[in-house]
Tab-separated table of C-alpha atoms in Angstrom:
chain	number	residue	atom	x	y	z
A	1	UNK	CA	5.966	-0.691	1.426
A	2	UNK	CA	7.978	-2.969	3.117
A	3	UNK	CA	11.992	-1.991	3.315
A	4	UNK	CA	13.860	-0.467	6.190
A	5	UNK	CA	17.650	1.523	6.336
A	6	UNK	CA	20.129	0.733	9.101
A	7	UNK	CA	22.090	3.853	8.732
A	8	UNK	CA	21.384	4.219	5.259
A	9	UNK	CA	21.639	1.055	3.985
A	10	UNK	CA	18.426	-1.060	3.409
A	11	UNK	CA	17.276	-4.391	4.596
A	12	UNK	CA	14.136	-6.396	3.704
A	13	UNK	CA	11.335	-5.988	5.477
A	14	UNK	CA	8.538	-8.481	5.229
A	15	UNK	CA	4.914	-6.457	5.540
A	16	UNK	CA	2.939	-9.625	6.715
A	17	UNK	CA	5.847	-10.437	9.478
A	18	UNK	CA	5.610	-13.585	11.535
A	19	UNK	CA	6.651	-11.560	15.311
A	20	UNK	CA	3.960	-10.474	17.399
A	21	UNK	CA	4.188	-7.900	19.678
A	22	UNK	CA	1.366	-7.783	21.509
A	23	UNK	CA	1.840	-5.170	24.921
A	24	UNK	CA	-0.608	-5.872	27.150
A	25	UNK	CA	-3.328	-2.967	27.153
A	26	UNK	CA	-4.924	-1.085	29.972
A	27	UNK	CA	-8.194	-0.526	30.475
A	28	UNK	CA	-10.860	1.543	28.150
A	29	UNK	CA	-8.678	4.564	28.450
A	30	UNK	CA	-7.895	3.903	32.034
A	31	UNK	CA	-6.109	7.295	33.931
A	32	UNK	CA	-2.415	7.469	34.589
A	33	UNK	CA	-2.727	9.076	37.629
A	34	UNK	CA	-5.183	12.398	39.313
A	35	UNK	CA	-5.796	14.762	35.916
A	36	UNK	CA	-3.589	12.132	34.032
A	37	UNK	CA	-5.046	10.511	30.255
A	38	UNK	CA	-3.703	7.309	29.241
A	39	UNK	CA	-4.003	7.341	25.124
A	40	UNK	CA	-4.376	3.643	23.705
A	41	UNK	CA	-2.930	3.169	19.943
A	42	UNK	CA	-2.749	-0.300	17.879
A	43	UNK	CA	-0.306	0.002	15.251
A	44	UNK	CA	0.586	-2.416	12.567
A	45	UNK	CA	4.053	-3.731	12.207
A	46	UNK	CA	6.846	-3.198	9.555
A	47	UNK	CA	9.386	-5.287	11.123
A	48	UNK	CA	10.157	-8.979	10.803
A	49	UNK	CA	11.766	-9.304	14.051
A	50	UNK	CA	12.238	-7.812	17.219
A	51	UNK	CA	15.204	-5.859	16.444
A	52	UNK	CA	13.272	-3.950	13.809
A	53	UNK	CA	9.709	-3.992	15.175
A	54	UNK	CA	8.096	-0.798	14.781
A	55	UNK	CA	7.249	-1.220	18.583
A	56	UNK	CA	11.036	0.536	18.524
A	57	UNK	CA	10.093	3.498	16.199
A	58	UNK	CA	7.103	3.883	18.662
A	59	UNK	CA	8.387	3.511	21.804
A	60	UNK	CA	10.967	6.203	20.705
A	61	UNK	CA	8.620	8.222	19.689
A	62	UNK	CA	6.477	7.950	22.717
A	63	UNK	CA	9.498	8.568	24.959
A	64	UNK	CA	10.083	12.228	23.192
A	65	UNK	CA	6.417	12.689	23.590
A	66	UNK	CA	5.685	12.250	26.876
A	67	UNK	CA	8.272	14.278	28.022
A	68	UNK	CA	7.317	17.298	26.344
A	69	UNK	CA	3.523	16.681	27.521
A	70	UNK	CA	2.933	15.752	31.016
A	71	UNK	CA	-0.520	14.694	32.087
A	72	UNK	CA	-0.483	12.059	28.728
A	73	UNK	CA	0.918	9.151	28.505
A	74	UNK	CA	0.332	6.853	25.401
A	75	UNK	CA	0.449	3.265	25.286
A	76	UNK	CA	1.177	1.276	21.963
A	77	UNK	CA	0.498	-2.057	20.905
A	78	UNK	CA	2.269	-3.330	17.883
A	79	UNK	CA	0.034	-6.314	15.875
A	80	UNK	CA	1.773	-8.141	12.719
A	81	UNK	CA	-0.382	-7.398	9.718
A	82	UNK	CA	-1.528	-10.711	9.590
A	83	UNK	CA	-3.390	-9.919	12.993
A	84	UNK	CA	-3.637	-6.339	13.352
A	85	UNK	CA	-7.041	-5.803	11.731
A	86	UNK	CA	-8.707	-8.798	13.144
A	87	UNK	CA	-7.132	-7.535	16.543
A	88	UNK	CA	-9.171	-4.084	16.284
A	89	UNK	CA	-12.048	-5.344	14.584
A	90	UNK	CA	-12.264	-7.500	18.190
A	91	UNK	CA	-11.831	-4.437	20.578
A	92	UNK	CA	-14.220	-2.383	19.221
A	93	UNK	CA	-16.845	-5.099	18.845
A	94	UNK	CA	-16.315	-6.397	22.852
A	95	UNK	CA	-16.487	-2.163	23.257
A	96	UNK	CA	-13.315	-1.640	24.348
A	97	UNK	CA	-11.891	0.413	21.527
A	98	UNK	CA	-8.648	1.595	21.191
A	99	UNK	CA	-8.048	5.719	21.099
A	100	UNK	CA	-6.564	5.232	17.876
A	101	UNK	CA	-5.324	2.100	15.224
A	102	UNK	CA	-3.112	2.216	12.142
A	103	UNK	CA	-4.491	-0.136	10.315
A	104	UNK	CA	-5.004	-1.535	6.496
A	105	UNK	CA	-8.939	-0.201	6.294
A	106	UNK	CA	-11.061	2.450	8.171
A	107	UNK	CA	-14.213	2.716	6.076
A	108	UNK	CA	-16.528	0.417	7.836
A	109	UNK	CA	-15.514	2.210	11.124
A	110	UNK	CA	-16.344	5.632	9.769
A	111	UNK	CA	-19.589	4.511	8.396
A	112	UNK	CA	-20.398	3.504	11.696
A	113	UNK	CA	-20.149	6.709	13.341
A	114	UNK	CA	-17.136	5.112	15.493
A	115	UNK	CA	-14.069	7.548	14.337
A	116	UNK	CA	-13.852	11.392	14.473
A	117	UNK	CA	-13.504	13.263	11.484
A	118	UNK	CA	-9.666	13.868	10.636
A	119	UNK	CA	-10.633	17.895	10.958
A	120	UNK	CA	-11.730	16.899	14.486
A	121	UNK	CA	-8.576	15.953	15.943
A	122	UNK	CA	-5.861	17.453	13.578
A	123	UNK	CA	-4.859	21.106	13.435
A	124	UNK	CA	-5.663	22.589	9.972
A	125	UNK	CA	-1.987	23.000	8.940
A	126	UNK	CA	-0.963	19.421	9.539
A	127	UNK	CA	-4.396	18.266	7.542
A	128	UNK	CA	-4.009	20.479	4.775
A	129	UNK	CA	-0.149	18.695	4.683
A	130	UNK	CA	-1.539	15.315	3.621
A	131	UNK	CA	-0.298	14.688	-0.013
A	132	UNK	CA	-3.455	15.350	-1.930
A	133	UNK	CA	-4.222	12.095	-3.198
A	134	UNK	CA	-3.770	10.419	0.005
A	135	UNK	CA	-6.466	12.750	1.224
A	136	UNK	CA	-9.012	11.897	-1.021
A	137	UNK	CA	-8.250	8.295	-0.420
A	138	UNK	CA	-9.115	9.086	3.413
A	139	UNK	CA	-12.704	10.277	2.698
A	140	UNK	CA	-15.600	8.588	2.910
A	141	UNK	CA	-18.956	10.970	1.715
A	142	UNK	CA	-15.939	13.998	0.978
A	143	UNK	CA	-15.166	13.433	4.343
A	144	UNK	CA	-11.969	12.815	5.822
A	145	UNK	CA	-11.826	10.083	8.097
A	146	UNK	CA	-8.502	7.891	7.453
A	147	UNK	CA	-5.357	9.811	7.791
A	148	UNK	CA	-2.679	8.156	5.764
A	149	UNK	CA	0.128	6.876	7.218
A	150	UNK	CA	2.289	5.483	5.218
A	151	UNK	CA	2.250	5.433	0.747
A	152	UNK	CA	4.090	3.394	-1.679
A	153	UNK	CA	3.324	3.548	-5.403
A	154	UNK	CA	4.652	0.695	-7.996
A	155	UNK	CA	7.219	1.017	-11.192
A	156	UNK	CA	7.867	-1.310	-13.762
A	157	UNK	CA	11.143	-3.522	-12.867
A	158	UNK	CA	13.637	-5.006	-15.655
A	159	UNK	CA	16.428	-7.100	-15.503
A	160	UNK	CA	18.812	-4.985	-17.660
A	161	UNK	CA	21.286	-8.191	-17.926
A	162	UNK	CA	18.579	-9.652	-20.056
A	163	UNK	CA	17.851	-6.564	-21.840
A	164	UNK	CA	21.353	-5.819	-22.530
A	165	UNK	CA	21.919	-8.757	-24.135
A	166	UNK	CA	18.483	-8.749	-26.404
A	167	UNK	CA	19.391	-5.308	-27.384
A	168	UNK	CA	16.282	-4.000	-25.896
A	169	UNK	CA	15.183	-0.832	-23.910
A	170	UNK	CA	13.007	-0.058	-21.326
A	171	UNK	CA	9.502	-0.771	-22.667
A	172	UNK	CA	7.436	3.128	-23.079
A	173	UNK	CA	4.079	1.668	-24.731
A	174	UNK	CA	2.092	-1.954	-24.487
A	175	UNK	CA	3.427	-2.768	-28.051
A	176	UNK	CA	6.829	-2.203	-26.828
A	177	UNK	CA	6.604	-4.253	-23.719
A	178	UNK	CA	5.001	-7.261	-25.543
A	179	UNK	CA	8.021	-6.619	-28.537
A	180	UNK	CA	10.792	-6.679	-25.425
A	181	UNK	CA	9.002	-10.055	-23.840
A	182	UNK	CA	8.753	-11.949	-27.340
A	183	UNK	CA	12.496	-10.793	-27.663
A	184	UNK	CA	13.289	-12.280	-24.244
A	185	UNK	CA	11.631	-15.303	-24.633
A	186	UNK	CA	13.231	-16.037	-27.817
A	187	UNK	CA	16.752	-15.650	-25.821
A	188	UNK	CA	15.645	-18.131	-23.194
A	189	UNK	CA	14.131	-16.349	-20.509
A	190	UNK	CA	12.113	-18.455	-18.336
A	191	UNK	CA	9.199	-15.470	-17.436
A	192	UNK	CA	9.465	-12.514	-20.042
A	193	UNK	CA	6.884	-11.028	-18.040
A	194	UNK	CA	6.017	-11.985	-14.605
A	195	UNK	CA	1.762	-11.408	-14.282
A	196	UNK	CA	1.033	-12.848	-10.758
A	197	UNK	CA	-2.755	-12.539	-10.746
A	198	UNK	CA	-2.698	-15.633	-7.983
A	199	UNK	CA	-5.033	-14.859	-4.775
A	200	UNK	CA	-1.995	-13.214	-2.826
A	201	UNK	CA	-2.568	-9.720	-4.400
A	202	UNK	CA	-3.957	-10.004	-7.278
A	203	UNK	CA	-5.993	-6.779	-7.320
A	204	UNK	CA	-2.802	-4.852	-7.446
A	205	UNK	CA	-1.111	-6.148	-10.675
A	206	UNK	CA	-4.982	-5.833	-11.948
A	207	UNK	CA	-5.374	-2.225	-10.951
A	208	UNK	CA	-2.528	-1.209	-11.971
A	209	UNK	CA	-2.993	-2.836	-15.568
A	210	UNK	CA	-6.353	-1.030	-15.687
A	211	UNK	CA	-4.999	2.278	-15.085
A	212	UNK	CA	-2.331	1.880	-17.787
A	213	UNK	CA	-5.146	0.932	-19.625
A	214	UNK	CA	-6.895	4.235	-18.781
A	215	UNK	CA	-9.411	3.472	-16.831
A	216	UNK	CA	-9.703	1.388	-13.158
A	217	UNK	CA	-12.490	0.415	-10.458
A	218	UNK	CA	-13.893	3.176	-10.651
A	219	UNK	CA	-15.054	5.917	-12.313
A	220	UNK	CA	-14.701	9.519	-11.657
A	221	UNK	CA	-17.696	9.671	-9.288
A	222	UNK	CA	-16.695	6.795	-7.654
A	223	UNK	CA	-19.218	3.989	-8.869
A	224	UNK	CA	-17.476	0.722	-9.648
A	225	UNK	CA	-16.917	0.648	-13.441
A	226	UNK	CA	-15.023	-2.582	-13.376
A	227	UNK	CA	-16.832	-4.208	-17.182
A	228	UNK	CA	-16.261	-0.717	-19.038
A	229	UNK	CA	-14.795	-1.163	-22.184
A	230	UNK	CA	-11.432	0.243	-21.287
A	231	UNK	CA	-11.123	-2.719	-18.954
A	232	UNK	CA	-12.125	-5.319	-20.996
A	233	UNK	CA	-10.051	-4.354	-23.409
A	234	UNK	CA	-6.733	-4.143	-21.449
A	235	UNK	CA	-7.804	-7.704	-20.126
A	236	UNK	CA	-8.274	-8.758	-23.725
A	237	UNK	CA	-4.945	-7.809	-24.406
A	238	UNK	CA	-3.205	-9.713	-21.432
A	239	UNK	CA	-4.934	-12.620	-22.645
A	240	UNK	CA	-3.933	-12.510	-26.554
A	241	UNK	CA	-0.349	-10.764	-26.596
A	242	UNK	CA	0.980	-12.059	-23.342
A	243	UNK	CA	-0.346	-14.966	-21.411
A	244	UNK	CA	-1.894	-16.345	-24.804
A	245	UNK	CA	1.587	-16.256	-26.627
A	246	UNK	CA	3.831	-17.588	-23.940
A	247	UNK	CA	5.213	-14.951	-22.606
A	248	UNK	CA	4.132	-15.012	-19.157
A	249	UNK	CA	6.372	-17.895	-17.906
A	250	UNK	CA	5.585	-21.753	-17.680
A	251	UNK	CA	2.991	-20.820	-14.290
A	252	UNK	CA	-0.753	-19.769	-15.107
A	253	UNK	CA	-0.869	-16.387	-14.076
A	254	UNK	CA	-4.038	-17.299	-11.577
A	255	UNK	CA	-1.756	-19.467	-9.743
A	256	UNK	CA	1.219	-17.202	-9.883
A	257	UNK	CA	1.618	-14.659	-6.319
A	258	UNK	CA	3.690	-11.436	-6.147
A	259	UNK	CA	6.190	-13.169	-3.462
A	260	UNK	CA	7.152	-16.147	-5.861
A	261	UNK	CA	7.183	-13.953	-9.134
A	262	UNK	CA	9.308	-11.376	-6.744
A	263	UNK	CA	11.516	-14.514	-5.781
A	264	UNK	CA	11.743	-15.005	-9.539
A	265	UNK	CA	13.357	-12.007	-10.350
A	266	UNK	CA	15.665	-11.985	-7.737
A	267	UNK	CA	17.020	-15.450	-9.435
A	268	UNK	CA	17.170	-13.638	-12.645
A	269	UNK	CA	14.032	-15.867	-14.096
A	270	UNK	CA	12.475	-12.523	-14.663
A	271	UNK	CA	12.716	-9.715	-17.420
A	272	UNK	CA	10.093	-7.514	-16.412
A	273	UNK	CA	6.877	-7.183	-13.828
A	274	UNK	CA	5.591	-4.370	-11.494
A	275	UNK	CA	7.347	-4.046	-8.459
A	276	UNK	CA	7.858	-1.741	-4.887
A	277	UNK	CA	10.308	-0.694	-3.258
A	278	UNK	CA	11.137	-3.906	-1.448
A	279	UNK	CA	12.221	-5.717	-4.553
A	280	UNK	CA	15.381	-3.648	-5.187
A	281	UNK	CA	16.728	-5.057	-2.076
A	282	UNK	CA	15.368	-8.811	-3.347
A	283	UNK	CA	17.249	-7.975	-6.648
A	284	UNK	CA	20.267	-6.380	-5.217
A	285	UNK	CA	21.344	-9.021	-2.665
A	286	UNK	CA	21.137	-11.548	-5.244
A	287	UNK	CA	23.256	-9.652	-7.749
A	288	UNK	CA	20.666	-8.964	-10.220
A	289	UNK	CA	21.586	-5.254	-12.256
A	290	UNK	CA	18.124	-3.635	-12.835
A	291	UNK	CA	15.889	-0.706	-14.062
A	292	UNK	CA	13.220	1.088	-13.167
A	293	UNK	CA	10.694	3.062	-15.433
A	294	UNK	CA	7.247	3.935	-15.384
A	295	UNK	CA	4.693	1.447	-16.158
A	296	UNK	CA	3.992	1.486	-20.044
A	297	UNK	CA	0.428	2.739	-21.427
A	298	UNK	CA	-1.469	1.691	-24.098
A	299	UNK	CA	0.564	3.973	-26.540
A	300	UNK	CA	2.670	5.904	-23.718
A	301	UNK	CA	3.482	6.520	-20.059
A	302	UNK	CA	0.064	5.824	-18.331
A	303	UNK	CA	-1.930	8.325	-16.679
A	304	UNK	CA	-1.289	7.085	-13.282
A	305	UNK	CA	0.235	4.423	-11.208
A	306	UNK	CA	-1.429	2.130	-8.935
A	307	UNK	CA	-0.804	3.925	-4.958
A	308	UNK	CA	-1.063	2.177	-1.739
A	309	UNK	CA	-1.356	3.515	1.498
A	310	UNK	CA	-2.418	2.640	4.919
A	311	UNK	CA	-4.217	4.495	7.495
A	312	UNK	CA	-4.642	5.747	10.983
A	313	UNK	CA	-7.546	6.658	12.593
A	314	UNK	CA	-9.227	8.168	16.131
A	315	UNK	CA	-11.978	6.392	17.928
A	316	UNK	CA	-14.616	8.374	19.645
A	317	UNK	CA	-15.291	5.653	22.329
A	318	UNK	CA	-12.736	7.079	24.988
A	319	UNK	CA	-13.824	11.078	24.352
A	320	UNK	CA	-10.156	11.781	24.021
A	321	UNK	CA	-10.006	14.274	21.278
A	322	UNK	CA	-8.067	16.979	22.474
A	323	UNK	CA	-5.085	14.441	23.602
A	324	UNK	CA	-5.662	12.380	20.645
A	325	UNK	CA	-4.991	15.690	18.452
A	326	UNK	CA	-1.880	17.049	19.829
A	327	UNK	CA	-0.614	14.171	20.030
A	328	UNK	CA	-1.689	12.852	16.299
A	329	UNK	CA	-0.341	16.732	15.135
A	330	UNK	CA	3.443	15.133	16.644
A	331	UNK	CA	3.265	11.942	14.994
A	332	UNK	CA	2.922	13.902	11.642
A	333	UNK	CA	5.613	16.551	12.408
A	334	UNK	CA	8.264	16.468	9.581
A	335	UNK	CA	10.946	15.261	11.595
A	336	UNK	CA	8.539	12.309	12.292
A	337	UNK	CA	7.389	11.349	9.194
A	338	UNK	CA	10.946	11.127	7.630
A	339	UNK	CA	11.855	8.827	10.565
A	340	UNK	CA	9.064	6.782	9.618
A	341	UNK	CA	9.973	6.584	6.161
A	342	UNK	CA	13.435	6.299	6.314
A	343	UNK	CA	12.995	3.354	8.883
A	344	UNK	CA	11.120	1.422	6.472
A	345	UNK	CA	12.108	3.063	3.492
A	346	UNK	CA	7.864	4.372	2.638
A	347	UNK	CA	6.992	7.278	1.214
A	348	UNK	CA	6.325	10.010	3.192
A	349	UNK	CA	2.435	10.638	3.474
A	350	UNK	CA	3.095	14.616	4.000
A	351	UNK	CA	4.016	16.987	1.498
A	352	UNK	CA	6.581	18.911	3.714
A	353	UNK	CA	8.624	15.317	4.183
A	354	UNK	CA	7.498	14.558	0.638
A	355	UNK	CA	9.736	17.714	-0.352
A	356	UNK	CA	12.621	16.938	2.082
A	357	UNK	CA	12.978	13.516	1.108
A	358	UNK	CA	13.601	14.338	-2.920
A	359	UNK	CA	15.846	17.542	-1.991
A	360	UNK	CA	18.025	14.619	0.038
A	361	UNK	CA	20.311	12.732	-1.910
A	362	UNK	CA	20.827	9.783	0.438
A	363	UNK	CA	16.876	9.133	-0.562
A	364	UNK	CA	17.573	8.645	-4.386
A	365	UNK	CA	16.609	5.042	-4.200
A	366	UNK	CA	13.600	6.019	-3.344
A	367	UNK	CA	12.833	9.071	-5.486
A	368	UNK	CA	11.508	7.249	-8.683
A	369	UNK	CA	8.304	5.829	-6.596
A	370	UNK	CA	8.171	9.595	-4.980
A	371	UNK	CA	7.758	10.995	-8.455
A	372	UNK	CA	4.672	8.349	-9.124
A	373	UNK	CA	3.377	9.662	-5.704
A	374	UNK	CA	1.262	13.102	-6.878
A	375	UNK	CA	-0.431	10.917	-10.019
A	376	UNK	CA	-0.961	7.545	-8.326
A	377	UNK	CA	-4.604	6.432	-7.717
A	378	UNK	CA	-5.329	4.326	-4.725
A	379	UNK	CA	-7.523	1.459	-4.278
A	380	UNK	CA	-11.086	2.365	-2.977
A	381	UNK	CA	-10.984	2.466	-0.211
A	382	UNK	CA	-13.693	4.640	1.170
A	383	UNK	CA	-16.344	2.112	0.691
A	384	UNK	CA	-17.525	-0.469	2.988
A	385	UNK	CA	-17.909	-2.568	-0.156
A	386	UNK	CA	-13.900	-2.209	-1.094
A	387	UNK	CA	-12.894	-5.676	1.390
A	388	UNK	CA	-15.186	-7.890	-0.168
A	389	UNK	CA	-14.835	-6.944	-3.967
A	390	UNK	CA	-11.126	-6.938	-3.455
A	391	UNK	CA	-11.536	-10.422	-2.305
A	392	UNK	CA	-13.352	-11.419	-4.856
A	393	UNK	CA	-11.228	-9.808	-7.766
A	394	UNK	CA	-8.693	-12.293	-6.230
A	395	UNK	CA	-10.688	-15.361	-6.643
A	396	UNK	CA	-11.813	-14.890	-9.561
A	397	UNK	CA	-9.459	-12.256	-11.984
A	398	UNK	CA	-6.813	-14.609	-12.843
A	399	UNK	CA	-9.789	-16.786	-14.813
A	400	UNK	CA	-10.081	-13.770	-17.490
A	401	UNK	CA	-6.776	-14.361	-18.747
A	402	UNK	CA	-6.706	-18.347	-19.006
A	403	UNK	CA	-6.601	-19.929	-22.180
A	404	UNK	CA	-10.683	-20.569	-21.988
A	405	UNK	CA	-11.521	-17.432	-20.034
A	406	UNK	CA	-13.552	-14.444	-21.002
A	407	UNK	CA	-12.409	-11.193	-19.766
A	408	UNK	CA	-16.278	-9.586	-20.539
A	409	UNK	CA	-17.589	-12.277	-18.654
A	410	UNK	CA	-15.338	-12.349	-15.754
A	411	UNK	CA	-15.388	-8.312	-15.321
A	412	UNK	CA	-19.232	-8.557	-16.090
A	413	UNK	CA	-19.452	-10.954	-13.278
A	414	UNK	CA	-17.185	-9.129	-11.107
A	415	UNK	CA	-19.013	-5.769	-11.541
A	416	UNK	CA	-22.652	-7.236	-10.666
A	417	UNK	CA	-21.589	-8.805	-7.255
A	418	UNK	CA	-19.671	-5.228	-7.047
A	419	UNK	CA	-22.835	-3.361	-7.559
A	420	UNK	CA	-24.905	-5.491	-5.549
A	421	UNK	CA	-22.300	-4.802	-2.292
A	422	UNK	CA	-22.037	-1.463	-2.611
A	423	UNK	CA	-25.598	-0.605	-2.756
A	424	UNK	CA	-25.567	-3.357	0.114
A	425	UNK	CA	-23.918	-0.838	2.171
């Protein structure tokens, strides 16, 4: 979720960027004048520099706002993701809450009682717009309280160099993909498969292995199923057919992150691992020639591919609703959203930009991870619980697949402290 287009061609974008823009922020709400409303939103930042902050995209956007609504203005303050959660998590505790954040997380705010309910401040035609699944992903209780903001869904990556020259295709089923890496590594390549299950984002390449597995974190009620026996047995089978036969690459998967196995592939190192959009920049500026195809199942393409999306939300603490609506109804105007997306090169999070952007062929880079879109599952994030048993699936995942580990025992393990936060609250 982390490439942007000047014009239309695309540069890297780095999600966790190092710039800060911090714009200092007026009071709780403060006026902009007799009748006036000042709206307060923290955003999170795309950019890895100035010149592409998404302070830009905003204070555009603010610009075109404000002139077509007097009586509101709307002040923005753009956080690197390294900061921007912490930075909320601060304002609302010293009770100075901003009107609205877009942020990585809203359930613990929502099971506070701190955020409106998305039907509150949105008008019903740009709610009912949400892409389905991103909807459900919002709701916390079948309540809608994050409104997505941006999406980005993963595909299975392949240097077709290396492929070419093994005589191999595009992997369809798990047999096929562990056929194509013992093929690789018997031509030389350094990773056949890159599995970074290191503590950088491990519970991505995990989730999405457990859905091509058929099953995930949870079931279909929403309880943490993390030990069921579809899991175990997709763990089991990382263990024995890839990591425990070599085909993983010379670093332990638990100690391999998605940056360095990204980096990896970019050098060529790599013949296949789960990817986003901001790899085929990685892989094209280095001159690597590569595919993209849906992430095998067990004997076909899986049910669904692992989503991501992150979220914006209204605080109550200012009693701004009305303002906080129309102007929440702009930001997810078509013509908006598609800016957004084609900035950054996301997927659109409505399905009216959903539709424009695969009916526009300057977005065909793009449209494989738009097709995953309507099928992807996100993580759960509607439970206060999710933070905390992400973290630990971080820790402690990479440990299932090591030459001594014990993929019951780890998910076992994993499930219990699961179970024991959730019902913590």
């Amino acid at each position: 979720m982390q490439r942007r287009r000047t014009g239309r061609r695309t540069v890297l974008i780095a999600a966790a960027s190092a710039l800060g823009m911090t714009a200092t922020l007026a009071g709780c709400g403060g006026s902009a004048g007799s009748g006036d409303v000042t709206l307060r939103l923290v955003a999170a930042d795309y950019g890895d520099s100035k010149a592409n902050s998404s302070q830009k995209y905003w204070d555009k956007l603010v610009k075109a706002y404000e002139a077509d609504h007097p009586g509101t203005k709307v002040e923005v303050s753009v956080y690197p993701w390294t900061d921007v959660d912490r930075e909320v998590k601060e304002m609302v505790a010293r009770g100075d809450a901003p009107d609205m954040a877009q942020i990585g997380a809203y359930a613990d705010y929502a099971d506070k009682g701190e955020l409106y309910k998305a039907e509150e401040v949105l008008s019903i035609p740009v709610q009912a717009d949400f892409v389905a699944q991103l909807t459900d992903a919002g709701k916390m209780n079948r309540v809608q309280y994050g409104m997505p903001f941006a999406a980005s869904t993963r595909l299975l990556f392949y240097n077709k160099k290396l492929f070419s020259a093994a005589g191999l295709g595009a992997p369809t089923t798990w047999s096929e993909l562990a056929a194509d890496a013992q093929a690789l590594k018997a031509r030389g390549v350094k990773i056949p498969y890159a599995l970074p299950l290191g503590p950088e984002e491990a519970q991505a390449e995990t989730m999405q292995w457990l859905l091509s597995g058929g099953d995930g974190y949870t079931d279909d009620v929403g309880t943490y199923s993390l030990d069921s026996a579809q899991n175990v047995a997709t763990l089991t089978w990382l263990k024995d057919d890839l990591v425990g036969k070599g085909l993983t690459g010379p670093v332990a998967p638990a100690k391999l992150n998605r940056a360095d196995a990204f980096a990896a592939f970019a050098r060529g190192e790599v013949g296949m691992l789960n990817g986003h959009p901001t790899l085929m920049k990685m892989a094209a500026d280095k001159g690597v020639k590569f595919g993209m195809v849906p992430m095998p199942g067990v004997s076909g393409k899986t049910r669904a591919t692992m989503g991501v999306a992150d979220w914006m939300m209204a605080f109550k603490k200012n009693g701004h609703r009305d303002q906080i609506g129309t102007f929440l109804d702009y930001v997810y105007s078509e013509k908006n959203v598609l800016a957004f997306s084609h900035e950054y090169d996301l997927l659109p999070v409505t399905t009216s930009a959903s539709e424009a952007m695969a009916a526009d062929s300057d977005d065909a880079d793009l449209t494989p991870f738009l097709n995953e879109l309507p099928s992807s599952q996100l993580y759960p994030v509607g439970k206060t619980s999710w933070a905390a048993v992400s973290a630990d699936i971080k820790q402690q995942i990479g440990k299932a697949v090591s030459p001594d580990g014990s993929p019951a025992g780890i998910l076992g393990s994993l499930q219990q402290t699961a179970t024991t936060r959730d019902s913590a609250g």
